[in-house]
Short mmCIF file of C-alpha atoms in Angstrom, two decimals:
data_model
loop_
_atom_site.label_atom_id
_atom_site.label_comp_id
_atom_site.label_asym_id
_atom_site.label_seq_id
_atom_site.Cartn_x
_atom_site.Cartn_y
_atom_site.Cartn_z
CA GLY A 1 -5.99 16.33 -11.37
CA GLN A 2 -4.72 13.73 -13.80
CA ASN A 3 -1.27 14.07 -15.34
CA ILE A 4 0.79 11.48 -17.19
CA ASP A 5 4.14 12.40 -18.74
CA GLN A 6 6.14 10.50 -21.34
CA PRO A 7 8.86 11.61 -23.74
CA THR A 8 7.46 12.56 -27.12
CA GLU A 9 9.94 10.69 -29.27
CA MET A 10 12.93 8.36 -28.91
CA THR A 11 15.29 6.78 -31.40
CA ALA A 12 17.29 3.57 -31.10
CA THR A 13 19.22 1.09 -33.20
CA GLU A 14 18.17 -2.41 -34.14
CA GLY A 15 19.42 -4.92 -31.55
CA ALA A 16 19.79 -2.29 -28.81
CA ILE A 17 17.88 -1.80 -25.55
CA VAL A 18 15.57 1.18 -24.95
CA GLN A 19 13.78 2.36 -21.81
CA ILE A 20 10.62 4.48 -22.09
CA ASN A 21 9.74 6.34 -18.90
CA CYS A 22 6.33 7.38 -17.62
CA THR A 23 5.55 9.51 -14.58
CA TYR A 24 2.03 9.99 -13.32
CA GLN A 25 -0.12 11.91 -10.87
CA THR A 26 -3.70 10.65 -10.76
CA SER A 27 -6.60 10.85 -8.31
CA GLY A 28 -6.89 7.06 -8.10
CA PHE A 29 -4.63 4.15 -8.93
CA ASN A 30 -5.74 0.64 -9.85
CA GLY A 31 -2.79 -0.32 -12.01
CA LEU A 32 -0.71 0.85 -14.96
CA PHE A 33 -0.89 -0.44 -18.51
CA TRP A 34 1.46 -0.16 -21.46
CA TYR A 35 0.04 -0.33 -24.98
CA GLN A 36 1.75 -0.45 -28.36
CA GLN A 37 0.23 1.41 -31.30
CA HIS A 38 1.54 1.16 -34.85
CA ALA A 39 0.73 4.07 -37.14
CA GLY A 40 -2.85 3.90 -38.37
CA GLU A 41 -3.73 0.96 -36.15
CA ALA A 42 -5.44 0.28 -32.83
CA PRO A 43 -3.55 0.20 -29.53
CA THR A 44 -2.68 -3.33 -28.39
CA PHE A 45 -1.98 -4.43 -24.83
CA LEU A 46 1.64 -5.03 -23.80
CA SER A 47 1.85 -5.17 -20.01
CA TYR A 48 0.19 -4.45 -16.68
CA ASN A 49 1.65 -3.54 -13.29
CA VAL A 50 -0.27 -3.02 -10.07
CA LEU A 51 2.42 -3.90 -7.50
CA ASP A 52 5.91 -2.44 -7.28
CA GLY A 53 8.55 -4.26 -9.22
CA LEU A 54 9.40 -5.68 -12.59
CA GLU A 55 7.12 -7.72 -14.86
CA GLU A 56 8.89 -9.54 -17.70
CA LYS A 57 7.28 -10.76 -20.91
CA GLY A 58 9.78 -11.97 -23.45
CA ARG A 59 11.67 -9.01 -24.92
CA PHE A 60 9.45 -6.53 -23.05
CA SER A 61 9.59 -5.70 -19.34
CA SER A 62 7.70 -3.12 -17.33
CA PHE A 63 8.56 -1.63 -13.95
CA LEU A 64 6.43 0.22 -11.43
CA SER A 65 7.17 2.31 -8.34
CA ARG A 66 3.91 3.50 -6.83
CA SER A 67 5.57 5.69 -4.20
CA LYS A 68 7.42 7.60 -6.94
CA GLY A 69 4.55 7.63 -9.44
CA TYR A 70 6.93 6.14 -11.98
CA SER A 71 6.98 3.35 -14.52
CA TYR A 72 9.16 2.33 -17.41
CA LEU A 73 8.88 -0.02 -20.36
CA LEU A 74 12.08 -1.79 -21.34
CA LEU A 75 12.44 -3.19 -24.83
CA LYS A 76 15.38 -5.52 -25.49
CA GLU A 77 16.87 -6.79 -28.75
CA LEU A 78 15.06 -4.12 -30.69
CA GLN A 79 13.60 -5.05 -34.05
CA MET A 80 12.45 -2.82 -36.88
CA LYS A 81 8.86 -3.87 -36.20
CA ASP A 82 9.13 -2.28 -32.74
CA SER A 83 8.91 1.15 -34.42
CA ALA A 84 5.59 2.35 -32.99
CA SER A 85 4.07 4.58 -30.35
CA TYR A 86 4.05 3.32 -26.77
CA LEU A 87 1.21 4.51 -24.56
CA CYS A 88 1.34 4.63 -20.78
CA ALA A 89 -2.10 4.47 -19.16
CA VAL A 90 -3.11 4.59 -15.50
CA LYS A 91 -6.26 2.80 -14.41
CA SER A 92 -8.11 5.25 -12.19
CA PHE A 93 -11.29 3.66 -10.80
CA GLN A 94 -13.29 2.51 -13.86
CA LYS A 95 -11.29 4.44 -16.44
CA LEU A 96 -7.92 4.55 -18.16
CA VAL A 97 -6.06 7.85 -18.29
CA PHE A 98 -3.56 7.89 -21.15
CA GLY A 99 -0.33 9.75 -21.63
CA THR A 100 0.32 11.33 -25.02
CA GLY A 101 2.51 8.40 -26.05
CA THR A 102 6.17 7.98 -26.99
CA ARG A 103 7.02 7.49 -30.64
CA LEU A 104 9.92 5.06 -30.97
CA LEU A 105 11.92 5.00 -34.19
CA VAL A 106 14.18 1.97 -34.67
CA SER A 107 16.87 2.34 -37.31
CA PRO A 108 19.02 -0.38 -38.95
CA ASN B 1 -12.72 -14.00 -33.53
CA ALA B 2 -14.04 -10.49 -34.26
CA GLY B 3 -13.27 -8.79 -30.90
CA VAL B 4 -14.26 -5.11 -31.16
CA THR B 5 -15.70 -3.97 -34.48
CA GLN B 6 -16.24 -0.34 -35.44
CA THR B 7 -18.29 0.95 -38.34
CA PRO B 8 -17.74 2.91 -40.45
CA LYS B 9 -13.95 2.98 -40.86
CA PHE B 10 -13.88 6.33 -42.65
CA ARG B 11 -16.37 9.15 -43.04
CA VAL B 12 -16.40 12.72 -44.28
CA LEU B 13 -19.13 15.03 -43.02
CA LYS B 14 -20.11 18.62 -43.57
CA THR B 15 -20.43 20.98 -40.63
CA GLY B 16 -23.86 20.62 -39.04
CA GLN B 17 -24.53 17.09 -40.25
CA SER B 18 -25.26 14.30 -37.82
CA MET B 19 -24.03 10.74 -37.69
CA THR B 20 -23.72 7.69 -35.48
CA LEU B 21 -20.65 5.54 -34.98
CA LEU B 22 -21.31 1.94 -34.07
CA CYS B 23 -19.16 -0.26 -31.84
CA ALA B 24 -19.88 -3.96 -31.38
CA GLN B 25 -18.01 -6.47 -29.18
CA ASP B 26 -18.43 -10.22 -28.95
CA MET B 27 -16.42 -10.84 -25.77
CA ASN B 28 -19.31 -10.38 -23.32
CA HIS B 29 -17.53 -7.39 -21.77
CA GLU B 30 -19.42 -5.24 -19.29
CA TYR B 31 -17.49 -2.02 -19.85
CA MET B 32 -17.30 -0.10 -23.11
CA TYR B 33 -15.57 3.17 -23.93
CA TRP B 34 -15.35 5.79 -26.66
CA TYR B 35 -12.09 7.73 -27.13
CA ARG B 36 -10.84 10.28 -29.58
CA GLN B 37 -7.20 10.50 -30.59
CA ASP B 38 -5.68 13.71 -31.89
CA PRO B 39 -2.03 14.46 -32.74
CA GLY B 40 -0.10 15.44 -29.62
CA MET B 41 -3.13 14.87 -27.37
CA GLY B 42 -3.16 11.15 -26.79
CA LEU B 43 -6.34 9.15 -26.24
CA ARG B 44 -9.06 11.12 -24.49
CA LEU B 45 -12.18 9.52 -23.04
CA ILE B 46 -15.47 10.86 -24.43
CA HIS B 47 -18.08 8.66 -22.75
CA TYR B 48 -18.15 5.22 -21.22
CA SER B 49 -20.61 2.58 -20.05
CA VAL B 50 -20.36 0.15 -17.15
CA GLY B 51 -23.27 -1.98 -18.31
CA GLU B 52 -26.34 -2.23 -20.50
CA GLY B 53 -28.54 0.83 -20.13
CA THR B 54 -25.93 2.94 -18.32
CA THR B 55 -23.62 5.66 -19.63
CA ALA B 56 -21.30 8.24 -18.07
CA LYS B 57 -19.30 11.25 -19.20
CA GLY B 58 -15.58 11.11 -19.71
CA GLU B 59 -13.03 13.87 -20.13
CA VAL B 60 -14.36 15.44 -23.36
CA PRO B 61 -18.12 14.69 -23.64
CA ASP B 62 -19.40 17.96 -25.14
CA GLY B 63 -20.97 17.60 -28.58
CA TYR B 64 -21.41 13.83 -28.27
CA ASN B 65 -24.12 11.51 -27.05
CA VAL B 66 -24.04 7.76 -26.46
CA SER B 67 -26.39 4.86 -25.95
CA ARG B 68 -25.95 1.29 -24.68
CA LEU B 69 -29.26 -0.42 -25.39
CA LYS B 70 -27.65 -3.84 -25.79
CA LYS B 71 -24.66 -5.18 -23.89
CA GLN B 72 -22.67 -5.85 -27.03
CA ASN B 73 -23.24 -2.47 -28.71
CA PHE B 74 -22.16 1.07 -27.83
CA LEU B 75 -23.21 3.92 -30.11
CA LEU B 76 -21.58 7.34 -30.35
CA GLY B 77 -23.63 10.14 -31.87
CA LEU B 78 -22.67 13.54 -33.20
CA GLU B 79 -25.82 15.65 -33.40
CA SER B 80 -24.32 18.64 -35.23
CA ALA B 81 -20.78 17.96 -36.41
CA ALA B 82 -18.12 20.66 -36.04
CA PRO B 83 -14.62 20.85 -37.60
CA SER B 84 -13.16 20.48 -34.06
CA GLN B 85 -14.58 16.95 -34.02
CA THR B 86 -12.29 15.86 -36.84
CA SER B 87 -10.39 13.01 -35.23
CA VAL B 88 -9.80 9.30 -35.05
CA TYR B 89 -12.37 7.63 -32.81
CA PHE B 90 -11.61 4.41 -30.97
CA CYS B 91 -14.01 2.14 -29.17
CA ALA B 92 -12.77 -0.21 -26.46
CA SER B 93 -14.24 -2.81 -24.13
CA SER B 94 -13.14 -4.63 -20.99
CA TYR B 95 -14.28 -6.83 -18.12
CA SER B 96 -15.77 -5.07 -15.15
CA VAL B 97 -13.58 -5.92 -12.17
CA VAL B 98 -11.88 -2.73 -10.99
CA ASP B 99 -8.78 -4.43 -9.71
CA SER B 100 -8.52 -6.85 -12.58
CA ASN B 101 -5.52 -6.94 -14.83
CA GLN B 102 -7.80 -7.39 -17.80
CA PRO B 103 -6.88 -4.79 -20.42
CA GLN B 104 -9.14 -2.79 -22.65
CA HIS B 105 -9.47 -4.20 -26.17
CA PHE B 106 -9.64 -1.64 -28.94
CA GLY B 107 -11.40 -1.53 -32.28
CA ASP B 108 -9.56 -0.46 -35.43
CA GLY B 109 -10.84 3.09 -35.27
CA THR B 110 -13.07 5.41 -37.30
CA ARG B 111 -11.38 8.25 -39.16
CA LEU B 112 -13.80 11.15 -39.24
CA SER B 113 -13.28 14.42 -41.11
CA ILE B 114 -15.63 17.37 -40.70
CA LEU B 115 -15.44 19.97 -43.48
#
């Protein structure tokens, strides 16, 4: 079966750091993607992990542990524009399997 | 710099009507996908295509048909629309290499309401 779990909603303050967790159980694994989706818009690519460890891209970092079926997205120096949904997606053979997304609310 | 273009952006249908959603990409991608997104459900794969002339079922294919007659276009059809098909539909495309880090690129979505 395919199962991807993320928290439904998180809140944080501008300038803070937030970590969004994702756990997965899938029949195949070819990498894990994080997407950002603002309300009413299309998902946009943030990061990709296929090997264990941390990938850093500016204010955003993503971590993967394949043995634990676990990933997290770390957002530093939060800005108001980071208020959005963050989607964890596992690449399983030719397809992406998405979690339900985590809605992040950033307050002043 | 169009990327992935979906038409129409909005549509209201009556139960039983049919319609086709069009997705066009100009990135020469092999793979194309149709998803639906519903509150609390995340993105669910309807159908996908790994190349011109080929299609395959995803997680929720019932009530939908697709065609990929040209590499750049992927059509999603609803033969007899039902209220349960009210949703936001997203098309996406990507390169074909399974182990590639190339992400899927999404269109802006089609908001479809079935009355």
